[in-house]
Short mmCIF file of C-alpha atoms in Angstrom, two decimals:
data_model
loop_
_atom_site.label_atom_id
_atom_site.label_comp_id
_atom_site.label_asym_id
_atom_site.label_seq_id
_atom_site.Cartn_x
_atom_site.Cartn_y
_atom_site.Cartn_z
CA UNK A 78 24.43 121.71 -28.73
CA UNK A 79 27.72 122.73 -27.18
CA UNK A 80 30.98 121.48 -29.12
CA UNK A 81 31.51 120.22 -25.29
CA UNK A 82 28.47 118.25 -24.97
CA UNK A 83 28.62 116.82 -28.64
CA UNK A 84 32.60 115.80 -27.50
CA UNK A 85 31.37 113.88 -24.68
CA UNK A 86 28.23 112.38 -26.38
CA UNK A 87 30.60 111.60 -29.38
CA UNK A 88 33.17 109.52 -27.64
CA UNK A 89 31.06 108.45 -24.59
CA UNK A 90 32.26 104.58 -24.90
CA UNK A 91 35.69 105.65 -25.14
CA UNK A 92 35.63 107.89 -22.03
CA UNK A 93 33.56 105.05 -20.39
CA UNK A 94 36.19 102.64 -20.86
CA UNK A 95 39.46 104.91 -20.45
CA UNK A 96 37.75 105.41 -17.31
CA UNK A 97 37.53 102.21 -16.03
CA UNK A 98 40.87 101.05 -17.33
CA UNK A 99 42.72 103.74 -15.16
CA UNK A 100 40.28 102.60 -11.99
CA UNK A 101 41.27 98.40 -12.92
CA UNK A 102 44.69 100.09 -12.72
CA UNK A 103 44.93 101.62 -9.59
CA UNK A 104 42.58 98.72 -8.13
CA UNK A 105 45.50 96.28 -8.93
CA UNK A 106 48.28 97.98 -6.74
CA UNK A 107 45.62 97.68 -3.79
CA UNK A 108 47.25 94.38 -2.88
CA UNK A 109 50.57 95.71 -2.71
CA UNK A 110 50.04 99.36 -0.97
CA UNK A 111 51.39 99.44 2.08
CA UNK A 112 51.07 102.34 5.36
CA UNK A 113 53.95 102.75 7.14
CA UNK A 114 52.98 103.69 10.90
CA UNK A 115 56.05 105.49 12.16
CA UNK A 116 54.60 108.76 12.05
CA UNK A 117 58.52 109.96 12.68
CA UNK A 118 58.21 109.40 9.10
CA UNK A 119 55.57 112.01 7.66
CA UNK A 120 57.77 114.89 9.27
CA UNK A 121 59.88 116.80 6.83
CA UNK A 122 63.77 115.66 7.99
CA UNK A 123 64.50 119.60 8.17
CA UNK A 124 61.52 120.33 10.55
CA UNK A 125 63.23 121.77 13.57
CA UNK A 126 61.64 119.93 16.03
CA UNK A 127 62.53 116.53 14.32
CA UNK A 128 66.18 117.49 14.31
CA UNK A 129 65.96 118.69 17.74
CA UNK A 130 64.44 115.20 18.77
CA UNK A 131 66.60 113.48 16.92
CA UNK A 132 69.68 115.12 18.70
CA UNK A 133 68.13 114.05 22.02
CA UNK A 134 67.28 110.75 21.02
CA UNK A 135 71.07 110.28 20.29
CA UNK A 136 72.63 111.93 23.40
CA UNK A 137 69.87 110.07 26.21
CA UNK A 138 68.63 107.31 23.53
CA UNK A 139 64.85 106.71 22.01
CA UNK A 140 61.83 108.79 23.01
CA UNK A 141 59.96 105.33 21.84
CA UNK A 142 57.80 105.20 25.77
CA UNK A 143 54.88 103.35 26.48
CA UNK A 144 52.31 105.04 29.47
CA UNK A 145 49.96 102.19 31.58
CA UNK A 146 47.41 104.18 33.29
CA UNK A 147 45.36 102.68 35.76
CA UNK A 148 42.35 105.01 37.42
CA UNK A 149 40.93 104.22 40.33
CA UNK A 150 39.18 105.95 43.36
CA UNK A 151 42.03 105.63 45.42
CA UNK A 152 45.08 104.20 44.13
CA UNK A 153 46.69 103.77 47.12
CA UNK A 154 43.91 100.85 48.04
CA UNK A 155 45.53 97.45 48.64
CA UNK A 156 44.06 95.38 45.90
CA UNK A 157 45.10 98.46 43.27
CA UNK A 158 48.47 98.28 44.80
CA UNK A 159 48.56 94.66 44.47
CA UNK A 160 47.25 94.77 40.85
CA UNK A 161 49.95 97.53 39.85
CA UNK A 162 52.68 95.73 41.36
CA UNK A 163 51.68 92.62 39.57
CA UNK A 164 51.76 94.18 36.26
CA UNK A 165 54.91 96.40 36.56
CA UNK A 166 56.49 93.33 37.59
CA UNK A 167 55.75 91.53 35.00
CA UNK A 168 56.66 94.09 32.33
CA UNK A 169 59.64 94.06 33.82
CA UNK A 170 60.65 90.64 32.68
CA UNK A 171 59.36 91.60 28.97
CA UNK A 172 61.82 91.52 26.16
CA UNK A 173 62.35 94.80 24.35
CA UNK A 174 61.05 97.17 27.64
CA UNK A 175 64.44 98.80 28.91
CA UNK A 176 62.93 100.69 31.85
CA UNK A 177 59.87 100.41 33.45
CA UNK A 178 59.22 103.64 36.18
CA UNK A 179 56.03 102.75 38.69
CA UNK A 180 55.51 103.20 41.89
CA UNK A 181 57.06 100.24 42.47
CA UNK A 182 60.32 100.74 40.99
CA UNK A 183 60.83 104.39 41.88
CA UNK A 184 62.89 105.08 44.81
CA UNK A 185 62.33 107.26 48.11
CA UNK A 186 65.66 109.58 48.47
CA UNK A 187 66.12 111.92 51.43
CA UNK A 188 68.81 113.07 53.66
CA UNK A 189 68.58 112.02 57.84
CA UNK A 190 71.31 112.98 59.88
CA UNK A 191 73.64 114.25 57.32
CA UNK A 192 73.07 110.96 55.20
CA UNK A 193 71.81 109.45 52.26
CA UNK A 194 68.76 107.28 53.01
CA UNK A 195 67.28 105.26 49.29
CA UNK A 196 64.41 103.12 49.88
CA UNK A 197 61.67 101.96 47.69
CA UNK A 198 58.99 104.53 47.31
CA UNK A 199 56.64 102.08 48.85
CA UNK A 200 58.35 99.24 51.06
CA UNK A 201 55.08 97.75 51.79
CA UNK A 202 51.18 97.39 50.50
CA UNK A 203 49.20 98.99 53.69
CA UNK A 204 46.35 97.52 55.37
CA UNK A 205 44.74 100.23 57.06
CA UNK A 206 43.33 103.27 57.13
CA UNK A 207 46.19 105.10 58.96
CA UNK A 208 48.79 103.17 56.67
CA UNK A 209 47.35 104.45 53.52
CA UNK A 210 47.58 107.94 55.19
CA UNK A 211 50.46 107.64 55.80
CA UNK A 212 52.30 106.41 52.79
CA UNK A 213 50.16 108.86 50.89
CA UNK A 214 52.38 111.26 52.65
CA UNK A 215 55.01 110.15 52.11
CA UNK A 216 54.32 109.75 48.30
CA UNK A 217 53.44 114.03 48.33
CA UNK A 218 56.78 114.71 49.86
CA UNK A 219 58.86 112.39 47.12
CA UNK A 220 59.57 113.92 43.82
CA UNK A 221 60.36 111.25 41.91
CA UNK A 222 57.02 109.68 42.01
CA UNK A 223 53.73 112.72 43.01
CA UNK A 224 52.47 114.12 40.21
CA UNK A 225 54.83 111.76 37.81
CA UNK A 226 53.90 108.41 38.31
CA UNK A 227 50.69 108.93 40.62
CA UNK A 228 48.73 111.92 40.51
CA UNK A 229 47.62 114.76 42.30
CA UNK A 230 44.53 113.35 43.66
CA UNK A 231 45.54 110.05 44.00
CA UNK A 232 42.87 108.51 41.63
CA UNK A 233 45.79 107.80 38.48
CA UNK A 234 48.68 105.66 38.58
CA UNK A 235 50.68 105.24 35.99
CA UNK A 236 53.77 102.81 34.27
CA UNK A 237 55.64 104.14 32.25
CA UNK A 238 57.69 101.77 29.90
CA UNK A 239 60.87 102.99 28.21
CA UNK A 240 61.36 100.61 24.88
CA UNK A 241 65.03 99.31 23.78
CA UNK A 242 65.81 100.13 20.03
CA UNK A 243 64.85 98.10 17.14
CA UNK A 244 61.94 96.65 19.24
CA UNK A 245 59.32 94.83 17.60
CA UNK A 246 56.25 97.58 18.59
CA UNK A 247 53.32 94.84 17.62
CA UNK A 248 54.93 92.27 19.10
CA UNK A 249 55.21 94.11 22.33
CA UNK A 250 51.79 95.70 22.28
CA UNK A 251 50.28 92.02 22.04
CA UNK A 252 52.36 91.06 25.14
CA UNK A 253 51.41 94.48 27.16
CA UNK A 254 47.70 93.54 26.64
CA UNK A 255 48.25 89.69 27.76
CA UNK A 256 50.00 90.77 30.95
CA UNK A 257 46.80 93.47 31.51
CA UNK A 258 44.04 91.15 30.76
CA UNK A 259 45.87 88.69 33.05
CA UNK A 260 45.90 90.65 35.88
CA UNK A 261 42.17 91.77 36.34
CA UNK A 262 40.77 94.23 38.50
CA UNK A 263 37.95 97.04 38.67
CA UNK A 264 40.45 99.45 37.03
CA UNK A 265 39.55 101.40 34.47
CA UNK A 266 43.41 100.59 32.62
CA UNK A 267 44.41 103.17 29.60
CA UNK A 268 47.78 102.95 27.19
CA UNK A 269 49.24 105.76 25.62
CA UNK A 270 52.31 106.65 23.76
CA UNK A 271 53.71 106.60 20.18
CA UNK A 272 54.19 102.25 20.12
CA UNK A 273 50.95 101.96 20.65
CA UNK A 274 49.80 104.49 18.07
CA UNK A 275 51.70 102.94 15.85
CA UNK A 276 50.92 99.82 16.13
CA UNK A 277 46.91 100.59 16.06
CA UNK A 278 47.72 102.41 12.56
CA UNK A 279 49.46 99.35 11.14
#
């Protein structure tokens, strides 16, 4: 037998229970471990990316931005529109969102006879055919909002929610969900952004 083997056979009981006094250990700090879920926070201070944000963050303010997505097969469809309005409204009036950008607070800028013409990017929900055709051209032909806020083929819409500093992100995240599941619809609704990856890891 192995001087190894005859070690361990030896002082079996005392490994045993050295064993499970470091494992009682550790188990007892269980209760008090905590995860933090700003993931700002696992990035080395000197990584050049997190200084460059940081720099940003300080000139235009937080990068902290929520994304509502809602898909349909035509977004442009009244009781979409209707839906979308309801809930960008409504986010609007929540404490802690500083901007909200949708299709209903985005604004249609163009020049006619040499001036400055801002309307809402949709003045109206339309009721035909020929309406929806119509705005959805209007839509293509305004940056602010094609391929930003509705896509490309007209099947995504989206909110996008810029958070105020110092915001409670779980607080917020419960009251984003309340105003979605309040306002029903065939939608298939998706939520993106750091908040609410933050507050699913805490």
């Amino acid at each position: 037998m192995s001087y190894k083997k005859h070690f361990l056979i030896k002082y079996r009981w005392w490994i045993i229970g050295a064993s499970l006094l470091i494992t009682l250990a550790f188990a007892i700090q269980i209760p008090h471990a905590r995860i933090d879920p700003n993931l700002d926070h696992y990035l080395p201070k000197t990584m050049q990316s997190r200084v460059n944000t940081e720099k940003i963050e300080k000139i235009f303010g937080g990068n902290d931005m929520l994304m509502v997505v809602l898909q349909a097969k035509n977004v442009l469809a009244a009781p979409t529109l209707r839906r979308l309005k309801h809930i960008s409204g409504e986010l609007n009036h929540v404490e802690g969102i500083g901007k909200i950008l949708s299709l209903f607070d985005s604004k249609d800028i163009r020049s006619e006879g040499g001036a400055m013409i801002v309307e809402p990017a949709i003045k109206r929900i339309p009721k035909t055919k020929e309406e929806r055709e119509l705005l959805k051209k209007t839509l293509i032909n305004n940056d602010l909002v094609y391929k930003i806020v509705v896509s490309e083929d007209f099947k995504y819409a989206g909110i996008i929610i810029i958070l105020n500093e110092n915001v409670d992100q779980d607080t917020l995240m419960t009251r984003v969900s309340e105003i979605i599941n309040q306002n029903p619809g065939p939608e298939k609704v998706f939520i993106g952004g750091l908040p609410y990856l933050n507050s699913i890891i805490s």
